[in-house]
Short mmCIF file of C-alpha atoms and ligand atoms in Angstrom, two decimals:
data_model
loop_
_atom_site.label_atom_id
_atom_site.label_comp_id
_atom_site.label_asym_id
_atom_site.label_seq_id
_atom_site.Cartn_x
_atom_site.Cartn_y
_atom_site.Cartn_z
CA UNK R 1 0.00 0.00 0.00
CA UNK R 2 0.74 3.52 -0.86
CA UNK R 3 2.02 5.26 2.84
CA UNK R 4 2.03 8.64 4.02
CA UNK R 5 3.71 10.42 7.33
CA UNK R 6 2.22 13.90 8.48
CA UNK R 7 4.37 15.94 10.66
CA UNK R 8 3.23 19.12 12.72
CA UNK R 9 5.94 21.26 13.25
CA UNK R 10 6.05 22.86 16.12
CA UNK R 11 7.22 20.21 19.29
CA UNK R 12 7.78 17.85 16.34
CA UNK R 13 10.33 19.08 13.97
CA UNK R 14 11.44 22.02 15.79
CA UNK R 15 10.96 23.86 19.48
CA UNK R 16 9.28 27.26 18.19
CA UNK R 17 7.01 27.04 21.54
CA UNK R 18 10.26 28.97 23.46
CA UNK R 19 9.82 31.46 20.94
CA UNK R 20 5.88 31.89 20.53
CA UNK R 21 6.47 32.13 24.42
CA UNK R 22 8.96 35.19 23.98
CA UNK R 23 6.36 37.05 21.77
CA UNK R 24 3.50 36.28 23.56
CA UNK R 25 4.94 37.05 27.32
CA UNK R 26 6.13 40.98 25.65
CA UNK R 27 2.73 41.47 24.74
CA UNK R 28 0.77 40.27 27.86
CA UNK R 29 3.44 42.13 29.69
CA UNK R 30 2.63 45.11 27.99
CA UNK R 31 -1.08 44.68 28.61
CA UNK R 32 0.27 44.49 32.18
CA UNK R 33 -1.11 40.28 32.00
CA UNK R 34 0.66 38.20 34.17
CA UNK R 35 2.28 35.36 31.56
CA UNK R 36 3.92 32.14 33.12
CA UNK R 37 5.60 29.13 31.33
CA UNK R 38 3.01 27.25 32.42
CA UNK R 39 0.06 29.19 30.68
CA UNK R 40 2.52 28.74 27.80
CA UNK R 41 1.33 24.95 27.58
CA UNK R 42 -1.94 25.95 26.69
CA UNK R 43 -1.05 27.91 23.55
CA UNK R 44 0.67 24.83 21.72
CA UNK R 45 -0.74 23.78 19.01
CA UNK R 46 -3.44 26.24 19.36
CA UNK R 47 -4.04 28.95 16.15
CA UNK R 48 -2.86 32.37 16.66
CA UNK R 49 -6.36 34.02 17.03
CA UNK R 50 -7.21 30.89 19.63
CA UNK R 51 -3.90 31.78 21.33
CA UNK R 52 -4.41 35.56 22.05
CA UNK R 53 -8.42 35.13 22.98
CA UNK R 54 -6.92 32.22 25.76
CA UNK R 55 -3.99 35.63 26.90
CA UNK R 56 -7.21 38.05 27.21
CA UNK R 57 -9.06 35.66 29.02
CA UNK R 58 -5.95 35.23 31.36
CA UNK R 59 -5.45 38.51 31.85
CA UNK R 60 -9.67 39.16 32.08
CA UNK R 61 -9.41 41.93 29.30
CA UNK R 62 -11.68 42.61 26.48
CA UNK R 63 -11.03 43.89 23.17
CA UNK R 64 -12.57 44.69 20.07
CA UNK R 65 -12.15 42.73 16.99
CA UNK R 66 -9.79 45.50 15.75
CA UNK R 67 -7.87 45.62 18.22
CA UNK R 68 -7.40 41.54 18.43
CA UNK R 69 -5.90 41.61 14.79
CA UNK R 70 -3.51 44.82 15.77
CA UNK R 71 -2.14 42.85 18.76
CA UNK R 72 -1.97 39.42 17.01
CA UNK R 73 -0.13 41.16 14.08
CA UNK R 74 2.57 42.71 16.72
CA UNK R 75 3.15 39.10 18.29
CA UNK R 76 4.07 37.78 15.00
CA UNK R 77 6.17 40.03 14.45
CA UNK R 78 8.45 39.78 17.39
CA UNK R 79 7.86 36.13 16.82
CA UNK R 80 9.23 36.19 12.98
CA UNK R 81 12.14 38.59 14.24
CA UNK R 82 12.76 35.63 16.70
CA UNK R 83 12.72 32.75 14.32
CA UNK R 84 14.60 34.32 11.44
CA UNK R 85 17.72 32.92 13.35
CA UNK R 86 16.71 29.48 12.75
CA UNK R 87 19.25 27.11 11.01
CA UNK R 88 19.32 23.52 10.81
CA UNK R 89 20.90 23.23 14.32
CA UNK R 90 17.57 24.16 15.80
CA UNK R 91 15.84 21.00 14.26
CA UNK R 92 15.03 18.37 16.65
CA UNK R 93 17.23 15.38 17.40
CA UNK R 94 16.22 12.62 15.20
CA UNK R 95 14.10 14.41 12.91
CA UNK R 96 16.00 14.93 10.28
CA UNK R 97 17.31 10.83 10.03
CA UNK R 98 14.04 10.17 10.58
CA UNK R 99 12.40 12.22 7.32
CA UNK R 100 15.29 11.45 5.23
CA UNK R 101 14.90 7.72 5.94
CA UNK R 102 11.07 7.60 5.08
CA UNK R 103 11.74 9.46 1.98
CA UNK R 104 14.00 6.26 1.43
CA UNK R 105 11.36 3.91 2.24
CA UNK R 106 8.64 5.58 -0.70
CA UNK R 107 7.09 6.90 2.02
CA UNK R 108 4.99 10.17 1.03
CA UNK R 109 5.48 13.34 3.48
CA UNK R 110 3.10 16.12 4.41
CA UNK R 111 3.22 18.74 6.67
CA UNK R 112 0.25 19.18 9.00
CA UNK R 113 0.60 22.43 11.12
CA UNK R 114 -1.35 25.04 12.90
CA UNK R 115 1.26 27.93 11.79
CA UNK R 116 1.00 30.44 9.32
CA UNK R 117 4.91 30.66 9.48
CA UNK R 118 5.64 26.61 8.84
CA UNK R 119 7.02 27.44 4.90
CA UNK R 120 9.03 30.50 6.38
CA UNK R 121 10.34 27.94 9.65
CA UNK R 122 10.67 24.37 7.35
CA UNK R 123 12.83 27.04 4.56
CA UNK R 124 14.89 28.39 7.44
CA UNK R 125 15.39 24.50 8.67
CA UNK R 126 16.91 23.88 5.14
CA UNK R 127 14.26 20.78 5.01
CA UNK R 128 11.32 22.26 2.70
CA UNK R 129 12.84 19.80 0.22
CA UNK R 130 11.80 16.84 2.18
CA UNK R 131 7.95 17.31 2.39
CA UNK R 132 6.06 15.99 -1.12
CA UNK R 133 2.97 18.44 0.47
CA UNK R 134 2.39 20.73 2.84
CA UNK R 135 -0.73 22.24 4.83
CA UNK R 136 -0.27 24.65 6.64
CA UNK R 137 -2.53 27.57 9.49
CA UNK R 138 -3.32 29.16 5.79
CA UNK R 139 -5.39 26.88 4.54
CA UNK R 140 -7.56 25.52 7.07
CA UNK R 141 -10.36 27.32 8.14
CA UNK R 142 -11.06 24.70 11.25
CA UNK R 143 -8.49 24.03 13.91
CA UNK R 144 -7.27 21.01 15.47
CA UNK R 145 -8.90 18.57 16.72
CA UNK R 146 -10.74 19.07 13.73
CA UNK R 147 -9.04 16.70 11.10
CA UNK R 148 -9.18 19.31 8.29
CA UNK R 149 -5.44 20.05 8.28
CA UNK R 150 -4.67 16.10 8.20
CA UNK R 151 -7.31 15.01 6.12
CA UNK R 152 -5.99 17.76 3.54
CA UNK R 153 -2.47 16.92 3.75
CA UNK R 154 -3.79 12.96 3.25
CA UNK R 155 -5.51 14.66 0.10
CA UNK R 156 -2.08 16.22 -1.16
CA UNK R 157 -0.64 13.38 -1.18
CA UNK R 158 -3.05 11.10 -2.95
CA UNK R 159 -2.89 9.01 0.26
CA UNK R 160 -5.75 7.23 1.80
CA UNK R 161 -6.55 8.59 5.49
CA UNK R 162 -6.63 4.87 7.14
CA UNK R 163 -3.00 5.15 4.97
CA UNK R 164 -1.21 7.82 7.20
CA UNK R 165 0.71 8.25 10.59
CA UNK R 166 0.58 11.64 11.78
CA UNK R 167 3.37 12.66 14.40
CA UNK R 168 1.93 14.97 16.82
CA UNK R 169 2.76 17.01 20.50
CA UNK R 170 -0.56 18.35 21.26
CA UNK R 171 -3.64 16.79 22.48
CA UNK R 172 -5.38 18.49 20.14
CA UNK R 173 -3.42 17.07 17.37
CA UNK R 174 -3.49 13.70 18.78
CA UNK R 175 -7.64 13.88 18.67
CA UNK R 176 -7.73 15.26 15.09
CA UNK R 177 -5.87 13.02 14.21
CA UNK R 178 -7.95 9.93 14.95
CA UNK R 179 -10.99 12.19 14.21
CA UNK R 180 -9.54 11.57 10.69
CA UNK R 181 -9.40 7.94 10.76
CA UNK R 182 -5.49 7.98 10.80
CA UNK R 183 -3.33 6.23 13.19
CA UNK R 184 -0.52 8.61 15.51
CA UNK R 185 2.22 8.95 17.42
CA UNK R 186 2.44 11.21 20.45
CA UNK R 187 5.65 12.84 20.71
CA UNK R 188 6.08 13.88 24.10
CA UNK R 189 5.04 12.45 27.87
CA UNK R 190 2.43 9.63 28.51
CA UNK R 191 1.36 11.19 31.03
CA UNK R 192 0.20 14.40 29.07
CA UNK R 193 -0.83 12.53 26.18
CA UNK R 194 -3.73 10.25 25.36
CA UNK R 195 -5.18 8.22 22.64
CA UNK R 196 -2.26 7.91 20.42
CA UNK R 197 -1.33 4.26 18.81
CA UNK R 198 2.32 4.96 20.72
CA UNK R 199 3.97 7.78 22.59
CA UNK R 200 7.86 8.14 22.86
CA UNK R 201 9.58 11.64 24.07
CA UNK R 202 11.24 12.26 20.82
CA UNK R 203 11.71 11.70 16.97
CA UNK R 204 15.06 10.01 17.56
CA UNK R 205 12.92 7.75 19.86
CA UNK R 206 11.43 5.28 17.15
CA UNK R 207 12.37 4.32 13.50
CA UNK R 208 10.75 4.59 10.62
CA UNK R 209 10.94 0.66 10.74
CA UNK R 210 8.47 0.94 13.85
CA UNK R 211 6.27 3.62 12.58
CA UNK R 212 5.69 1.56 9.65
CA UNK R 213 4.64 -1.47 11.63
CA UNK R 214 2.39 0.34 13.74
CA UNK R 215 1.08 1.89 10.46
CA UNK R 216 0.31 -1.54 9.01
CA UNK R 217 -1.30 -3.26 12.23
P1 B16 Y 301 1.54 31.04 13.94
P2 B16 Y 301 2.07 23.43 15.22
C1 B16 Y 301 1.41 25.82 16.21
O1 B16 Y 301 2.30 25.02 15.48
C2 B16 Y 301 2.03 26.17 17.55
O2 B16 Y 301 2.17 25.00 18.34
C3 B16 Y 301 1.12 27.14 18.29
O3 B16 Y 301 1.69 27.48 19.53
C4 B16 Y 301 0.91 28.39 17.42
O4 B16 Y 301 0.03 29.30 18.06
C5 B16 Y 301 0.34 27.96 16.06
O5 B16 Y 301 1.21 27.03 15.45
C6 B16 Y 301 0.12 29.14 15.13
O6 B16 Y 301 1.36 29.69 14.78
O7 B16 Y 301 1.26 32.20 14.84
O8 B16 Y 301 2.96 30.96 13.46
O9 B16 Y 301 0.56 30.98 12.79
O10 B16 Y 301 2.34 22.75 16.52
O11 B16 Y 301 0.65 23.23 14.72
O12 B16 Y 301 3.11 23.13 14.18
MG1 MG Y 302 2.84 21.00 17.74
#
């Protein structure tokens, strides 16, 4: 059969979180919102509108639609002035073997993120060349745990759903995921992480030998 991978980004491929967290810590500062590491968590794998509404609601503030797109536009901003430094020594151990092995293997590979950034980050990776597809936080119009951004990068590929692996952090990500009839793998902690067909702490934690096993059982 015909195989696919899907790979967010973010907590995946590459630790952007520290740097979303940067961005969005100025601006609740600013707004005089108290902004731990912790409330960080919540953000990941979230969109960017989801992200800020979760700050105001942190910081109990209210504020026009207008002034929602001003802010989110300012975060990015900071955030792209942050991640322009990215090189190829920024991408996650393993995940670089890992995608270069399954691109050995015939094994079709699609993006599947929540950022708006992901060509600017997977360009600045030097790893663009690796993905046959990619979907990416412009253009989906539902956010995870819907499947849409899965079931589209399935689509790019000409890859049957019940066909893919998707390699996911977030909850979120985990449940769209199945929501789409796919099979995943959590990367991060068990104990944070439910549902997925197997959960290791890292992409240089399992082989593309595995992930095709668990992929065919
Ligand atoms: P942007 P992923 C997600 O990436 C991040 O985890 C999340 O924290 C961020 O808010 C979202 O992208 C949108 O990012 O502001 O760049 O469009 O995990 O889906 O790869
Ligand atoms: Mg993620």
């Amino acid at each position: 059969m015909n195989k696919g991978f899907i790979f967010d980004l973010d907590g995946v491929i590459v630790d952007t979180a520290k740097f979303h967290y940067i961005a969005w810590k100025r601006l609740a500062n600013e707004m005089g919102i108290d902004f731990t590491e912790e409330d960080n968590e919540q953000l990941k794998g979230v969109s960017r509108v989801r992200s800020l509404e979760i700050l105001l609601e942190l910081g109990g503030i209210e504020k026009t639609e207008e002034e929602r797109q001003m802010l989110a536009t300012k975060k990015n901003e900071w955030y792209v002035e942050l991640i322009g430094g990215l090189t190829s020594d920024d991408i996650l151990p393993g995940a670089e073997d890992f995608l270069e092995e399954a691109a050995g293997h015939s094994i079709k590979i699609a993006l599947g993120s929540a950022s708006k950034n992901a060509p600017f980050i997977l360009k600045k990776l030097g790893i663009d060349r690796l993905f046959d597809a990619s979907i990416d936080g412009t253009q989906v119009s539902k956010a995870k745990p819907d499947p849409e951004v899965f079931l589209k990068g399935a689509e790019a590929m000409s890859i049957l759903p019940e066909n893919c692996l998707v390699f996911e952090d977030a909850q979120a990500g985990i449940e769209a995921a199945k929501r789409g009839g796919m099979k995943c793998i959590g990367i991060g902690s068990n104990e944070v992480l439910n549902g997925a067909d197997l959960t290791v702490s890292g992409m240089d934690k399992i082989t593309v030998k595995q992930a095709i096993e668990i992929l065919e059982n």
